[in-house]
Amino acid sequence: EIFSWKSKDEDGEMYEYLSEGMRPYRNSEKLWGFADKNFKVAISCEYDRVEEFHNDMAIIYKSDKAGIIDKQGNVLLEPVYETIVPVPEKGYAIVQRGGRMQLISTTSFKPVSNEYDAIGRGDKVLVVIENGRIGFIGNDGSELVAPQYQECESFAFWDDYAWVKQSGKWIC
């Protein structure tokens, strides 16, 4: 059930959430948790910040580090990451820790790829960058092409091609 809820917190700030039957709320210590649709505490307030639930998962923050919990409050991914970009419909999340990025499975919540300087979002194929070179991985984390290209344009793996530059020449 999706619903909208507006209220003022103890500081008079207005907030509104639509979140798969759960609503973020903040206690008097300014810590965040979740209440259910009947305003009963579902997940205790222990987080510095929370995001809405999507696909039965919510990103939570403790000491400026991000993690993921489920609707029962179970920690699926410890809050140790600078950023988390979940793409659960494709089975992965992109996480960043210490300036390095990696794919995590949204089924097992374990790493499935190598670490890279950067990872782009994608459907079946994702662009990765390592030491200024571009390569490609599958959404399951498998390395399809090791980072070796200087540039990438017209990235269109849904049509089975990408233009890449290697040794100063463009190839497809």
PDB file of C-alpha atoms in Angstrom:
ATOM      1  CA  GLU A   1       0.000   0.000   0.000  1.00  0.00           C
ATOM      2  CA  ILE A   2       1.361   3.403  -0.978  1.00  0.00           C
ATOM      3  CA  PHE A   3       0.251   6.429   1.033  1.00  0.00           C
ATOM      4  CA  SER A   4       1.199  10.019   1.667  1.00  0.00           C
ATOM      5  CA  TRP A   5       1.805  11.431   5.117  1.00  0.00           C
ATOM      6  CA  LYS A   6       2.649  14.988   6.097  1.00  0.00           C
ATOM      7  CA  SER A   7       3.503  16.172   9.562  1.00  0.00           C
ATOM      8  CA  LYS A   8       5.644  18.649  11.407  1.00  0.00           C
ATOM      9  CA  ASP A   9       8.499  17.393  13.523  1.00  0.00           C
ATOM     10  CA  GLU A  10       9.522  18.906  16.862  1.00  0.00           C
ATOM     11  CA  ASP A  11      11.433  21.654  15.020  1.00  0.00           C
ATOM     12  CA  GLY A  12       8.368  22.536  12.945  1.00  0.00           C
ATOM     13  CA  GLU A  13       9.888  21.176   9.720  1.00  0.00           C
ATOM     14  CA  MET A  14       7.457  19.698   7.204  1.00  0.00           C
ATOM     15  CA  TYR A  15       8.187  16.337   5.628  1.00  0.00           C
ATOM     16  CA  GLU A  16       6.285  13.920   3.403  1.00  0.00           C
ATOM     17  CA  TYR A  17       6.977  10.314   2.467  1.00  0.00           C
ATOM     18  CA  LEU A  18       5.571   7.621   0.213  1.00  0.00           C
ATOM     19  CA  SER A  19       7.313   4.432   1.177  1.00  0.00           C
ATOM     20  CA  GLU A  20       5.771   0.980   0.693  1.00  0.00           C
ATOM     21  CA  GLY A  21       3.637   1.096   3.829  1.00  0.00           C
ATOM     22  CA  MET A  22       6.456   2.446   6.015  1.00  0.00           C
ATOM     23  CA  ARG A  23       7.074   6.028   7.048  1.00  0.00           C
ATOM     24  CA  PRO A  24      10.372   7.469   8.260  1.00  0.00           C
ATOM     25  CA  TYR A  25      10.078   9.304  11.546  1.00  0.00           C
ATOM     26  CA  ARG A  26      12.484  11.147  13.824  1.00  0.00           C
ATOM     27  CA  ASN A  27      12.526  10.941  17.618  1.00  0.00           C
ATOM     28  CA  SER A  28      13.392  13.667  20.140  1.00  0.00           C
ATOM     29  CA  GLU A  29      17.099  12.701  19.946  1.00  0.00           C
ATOM     30  CA  LYS A  30      16.870  13.480  16.213  1.00  0.00           C
ATOM     31  CA  LEU A  31      17.520   9.860  15.227  1.00  0.00           C
ATOM     32  CA  TRP A  32      15.494   8.237  12.469  1.00  0.00           C
ATOM     33  CA  GLY A  33      13.541   4.986  12.276  1.00  0.00           C
ATOM     34  CA  PHE A  34      10.318   3.789  10.635  1.00  0.00           C
ATOM     35  CA  ALA A  35       6.679   3.549  11.690  1.00  0.00           C
ATOM     36  CA  ASP A  36       4.102   1.384   9.966  1.00  0.00           C
ATOM     37  CA  LYS A  37       0.926   2.683   8.327  1.00  0.00           C
ATOM     38  CA  ASN A  38      -0.801   2.621  11.742  1.00  0.00           C
ATOM     39  CA  PHE A  39       1.895   4.877  13.264  1.00  0.00           C
ATOM     40  CA  LYS A  40       3.334   2.015  15.337  1.00  0.00           C
ATOM     41  CA  VAL A  41       7.114   1.766  15.620  1.00  0.00           C
ATOM     42  CA  ALA A  42       8.316  -0.836  13.142  1.00  0.00           C
ATOM     43  CA  ILE A  43      12.061  -0.046  13.185  1.00  0.00           C
ATOM     44  CA  SER A  44      13.544   1.778  16.152  1.00  0.00           C
ATOM     45  CA  CYS A  45      15.190   5.182  15.775  1.00  0.00           C
ATOM     46  CA  GLU A  46      18.925   4.570  15.568  1.00  0.00           C
ATOM     47  CA  TYR A  47      19.975   6.181  12.297  1.00  0.00           C
ATOM     48  CA  ASP A  48      21.277   9.650  11.474  1.00  0.00           C
ATOM     49  CA  ARG A  49      19.271   9.617   8.255  1.00  0.00           C
ATOM     50  CA  VAL A  50      17.082   7.192   6.304  1.00  0.00           C
ATOM     51  CA  GLU A  51      15.706   7.016   2.786  1.00  0.00           C
ATOM     52  CA  GLU A  52      12.371   5.633   1.693  1.00  0.00           C
ATOM     53  CA  PHE A  53      11.755   1.941   1.118  1.00  0.00           C
ATOM     54  CA  HIS A  54      11.946   0.717  -2.480  1.00  0.00           C
ATOM     55  CA  ASN A  55      11.770  -2.982  -3.378  1.00  0.00           C
ATOM     56  CA  ASP A  56      11.569  -3.788   0.368  1.00  0.00           C
ATOM     57  CA  MET A  57      14.945  -2.108   1.077  1.00  0.00           C
ATOM     58  CA  ALA A  58      15.903   1.261   2.538  1.00  0.00           C
ATOM     59  CA  ILE A  59      19.264   3.008   2.656  1.00  0.00           C
ATOM     60  CA  ILE A  60      20.214   4.075   6.167  1.00  0.00           C
ATOM     61  CA  TYR A  61      23.069   6.290   7.413  1.00  0.00           C
ATOM     62  CA  LYS A  62      25.149   6.107  10.576  1.00  0.00           C
ATOM     63  CA  SER A  63      28.107   8.451  11.022  1.00  0.00           C
ATOM     64  CA  ASP A  64      27.844   9.526   7.362  1.00  0.00           C
ATOM     65  CA  LYS A  65      28.156   5.925   6.142  1.00  0.00           C
ATOM     66  CA  ALA A  66      25.406   4.212   4.130  1.00  0.00           C
ATOM     67  CA  GLY A  67      23.985   0.718   4.549  1.00  0.00           C
ATOM     68  CA  ILE A  68      20.772  -1.128   3.658  1.00  0.00           C
ATOM     69  CA  ILE A  69      18.027  -2.581   5.883  1.00  0.00           C
ATOM     70  CA  ASP A  70      14.890  -4.589   5.136  1.00  0.00           C
ATOM     71  CA  LYS A  71      11.357  -3.887   6.422  1.00  0.00           C
ATOM     72  CA  GLN A  72      12.000  -5.936   9.560  1.00  0.00           C
ATOM     73  CA  GLY A  73      14.992  -3.741  10.411  1.00  0.00           C
ATOM     74  CA  ASN A  74      17.537  -6.438   9.557  1.00  0.00           C
ATOM     75  CA  VAL A  75      20.818  -4.984   8.316  1.00  0.00           C
ATOM     76  CA  LEU A  76      21.409  -6.384   4.835  1.00  0.00           C
ATOM     77  CA  LEU A  77      24.472  -4.265   4.133  1.00  0.00           C
ATOM     78  CA  GLU A  78      26.455  -2.735   6.985  1.00  0.00           C
ATOM     79  CA  PRO A  79      26.723   1.079   6.944  1.00  0.00           C
ATOM     80  CA  VAL A  80      30.352   1.314   5.796  1.00  0.00           C
ATOM     81  CA  TYR A  81      29.910   2.903   2.346  1.00  0.00           C
ATOM     82  CA  GLU A  82      30.156   6.521   1.203  1.00  0.00           C
ATOM     83  CA  THR A  83      27.413   5.945  -1.371  1.00  0.00           C
ATOM     84  CA  ILE A  84      25.010   3.208  -2.407  1.00  0.00           C
ATOM     85  CA  VAL A  85      23.050   3.236  -5.672  1.00  0.00           C
ATOM     86  CA  PRO A  86      20.633   0.300  -5.572  1.00  0.00           C
ATOM     87  CA  VAL A  87      19.326  -1.098  -8.848  1.00  0.00           C
ATOM     88  CA  PRO A  88      17.396  -4.080  -7.402  1.00  0.00           C
ATOM     89  CA  GLU A  89      15.336  -4.673 -10.548  1.00  0.00           C
ATOM     90  CA  LYS A  90      18.643  -5.592 -12.227  1.00  0.00           C
ATOM     91  CA  GLY A  91      19.956  -7.482  -9.174  1.00  0.00           C
ATOM     92  CA  TYR A  92      22.773  -5.172  -8.112  1.00  0.00           C
ATOM     93  CA  ALA A  93      23.783  -2.119  -6.129  1.00  0.00           C
ATOM     94  CA  ILE A  94      26.800   0.056  -6.839  1.00  0.00           C
ATOM     95  CA  VAL A  95      28.670   0.842  -3.632  1.00  0.00           C
ATOM     96  CA  GLN A  96      31.581   3.176  -2.981  1.00  0.00           C
ATOM     97  CA  ARG A  97      34.087   2.891  -0.151  1.00  0.00           C
ATOM     98  CA  GLY A  98      37.439   4.620   0.084  1.00  0.00           C
ATOM     99  CA  GLY A  99      36.992   6.114  -3.381  1.00  0.00           C
ATOM    100  CA  ARG A 100      36.606   2.650  -4.975  1.00  0.00           C
ATOM    101  CA  MET A 101      33.392   1.285  -6.493  1.00  0.00           C
ATOM    102  CA  GLN A 102      32.082  -2.265  -6.657  1.00  0.00           C
ATOM    103  CA  LEU A 103      28.899  -4.173  -7.509  1.00  0.00           C
ATOM    104  CA  ILE A 104      27.037  -5.884  -4.679  1.00  0.00           C
ATOM    105  CA  SER A 105      24.319  -8.485  -5.339  1.00  0.00           C
ATOM    106  CA  THR A 106      20.901  -7.393  -4.022  1.00  0.00           C
ATOM    107  CA  THR A 107      20.134 -11.057  -3.406  1.00  0.00           C
ATOM    108  CA  SER A 108      23.154 -12.115  -1.337  1.00  0.00           C
ATOM    109  CA  PHE A 109      24.437  -8.591  -0.476  1.00  0.00           C
ATOM    110  CA  LYS A 110      27.951  -9.801  -1.227  1.00  0.00           C
ATOM    111  CA  PRO A 111      30.457  -8.278  -3.670  1.00  0.00           C
ATOM    112  CA  VAL A 112      30.190  -9.694  -7.199  1.00  0.00           C
ATOM    113  CA  SER A 113      32.680  -7.535  -9.113  1.00  0.00           C
ATOM    114  CA  ASN A 114      36.220  -6.279  -8.886  1.00  0.00           C
ATOM    115  CA  GLU A 115      36.759  -2.800  -7.489  1.00  0.00           C
ATOM    116  CA  TYR A 116      37.076   0.086  -9.962  1.00  0.00           C
ATOM    117  CA  ASP A 117      37.621   3.842  -9.909  1.00  0.00           C
ATOM    118  CA  ALA A 118      34.093   4.288 -11.305  1.00  0.00           C
ATOM    119  CA  ILE A 119      31.116   2.185 -12.401  1.00  0.00           C
ATOM    120  CA  GLY A 120      28.221   3.478 -14.494  1.00  0.00           C
ATOM    121  CA  ARG A 121      24.677   2.208 -14.212  1.00  0.00           C
ATOM    122  CA  GLY A 122      23.373  -0.016 -16.956  1.00  0.00           C
ATOM    123  CA  ASP A 123      21.006  -2.757 -17.950  1.00  0.00           C
ATOM    124  CA  LYS A 124      23.009  -5.883 -18.775  1.00  0.00           C
ATOM    125  CA  VAL A 125      26.367  -4.179 -19.376  1.00  0.00           C
ATOM    126  CA  LEU A 126      27.983  -1.431 -17.297  1.00  0.00           C
ATOM    127  CA  VAL A 127      30.894   0.844 -18.129  1.00  0.00           C
ATOM    128  CA  VAL A 128      33.819   0.764 -15.672  1.00  0.00           C
ATOM    129  CA  ILE A 129      36.840   3.031 -15.392  1.00  0.00           C
ATOM    130  CA  GLU A 130      40.176   2.012 -13.912  1.00  0.00           C
ATOM    131  CA  ASN A 131      43.302   4.177 -14.084  1.00  0.00           C
ATOM    132  CA  GLY A 132      41.678   6.343 -16.771  1.00  0.00           C
ATOM    133  CA  ARG A 133      40.864   3.351 -18.987  1.00  0.00           C
ATOM    134  CA  ILE A 134      37.374   2.176 -19.902  1.00  0.00           C
ATOM    135  CA  GLY A 135      36.097  -1.400 -19.823  1.00  0.00           C
ATOM    136  CA  PHE A 136      32.794  -3.257 -19.434  1.00  0.00           C
ATOM    137  CA  ILE A 137      31.247  -5.609 -16.874  1.00  0.00           C
ATOM    138  CA  GLY A 138      27.999  -7.556 -16.800  1.00  0.00           C
ATOM    139  CA  ASN A 139      25.321  -6.666 -14.256  1.00  0.00           C
ATOM    140  CA  ASP A 140      26.330  -9.893 -12.485  1.00  0.00           C
ATOM    141  CA  GLY A 141      29.812  -8.385 -11.933  1.00  0.00           C
ATOM    142  CA  SER A 142      31.630 -10.505 -14.519  1.00  0.00           C
ATOM    143  CA  GLU A 143      34.342  -8.618 -16.370  1.00  0.00           C
ATOM    144  CA  LEU A 144      33.444  -8.655 -20.067  1.00  0.00           C
ATOM    145  CA  VAL A 145      36.257  -6.414 -21.342  1.00  0.00           C
ATOM    146  CA  ALA A 146      39.099  -5.338 -19.056  1.00  0.00           C
ATOM    147  CA  PRO A 147      39.580  -1.555 -18.844  1.00  0.00           C
ATOM    148  CA  GLN A 148      41.743  -0.731 -21.861  1.00  0.00           C
ATOM    149  CA  TYR A 149      39.996   1.910 -23.952  1.00  0.00           C
ATOM    150  CA  GLN A 150      40.744   5.644 -23.975  1.00  0.00           C
ATOM    151  CA  GLU A 151      37.152   6.747 -24.577  1.00  0.00           C
ATOM    152  CA  CYS A 152      33.689   5.339 -25.109  1.00  0.00           C
ATOM    153  CA  GLU A 153      30.864   6.942 -27.084  1.00  0.00           C
ATOM    154  CA  SER A 154      27.499   5.790 -28.335  1.00  0.00           C
ATOM    155  CA  PHE A 155      27.334   3.203 -25.571  1.00  0.00           C
ATOM    156  CA  ALA A 156      24.378   1.096 -26.788  1.00  0.00           C
ATOM    157  CA  PHE A 157      24.724  -2.451 -25.562  1.00  0.00           C
ATOM    158  CA  TRP A 158      20.960  -2.895 -25.838  1.00  0.00           C
ATOM    159  CA  ASP A 159      21.773  -2.868 -29.587  1.00  0.00           C
ATOM    160  CA  ASP A 160      24.974  -4.894 -29.003  1.00  0.00           C
ATOM    161  CA  TYR A 161      27.577  -2.239 -29.748  1.00  0.00           C
ATOM    162  CA  ALA A 162      29.684   0.585 -28.357  1.00  0.00           C
ATOM    163  CA  TRP A 163      32.149   2.921 -30.053  1.00  0.00           C
ATOM    164  CA  VAL A 164      35.463   2.882 -28.209  1.00  0.00           C
ATOM    165  CA  LYS A 165      38.781   4.601 -28.832  1.00  0.00           C
ATOM    166  CA  GLN A 166      41.993   2.593 -28.618  1.00  0.00           C
ATOM    167  CA  SER A 167      45.438   3.752 -29.732  1.00  0.00           C
ATOM    168  CA  GLY A 168      43.859   6.938 -31.107  1.00  0.00           C
ATOM    169  CA  LYS A 169      41.414   5.079 -33.375  1.00  0.00           C
ATOM    170  CA  TRP A 170      37.656   4.621 -32.985  1.00  0.00           C
ATOM    171  CA  ILE A 171      36.367   1.061 -33.310  1.00  0.00           C
ATOM    172  CA  CYS A 172      32.942  -0.499 -32.842  1.00  0.00           C
TER     173      CYS A 172
END
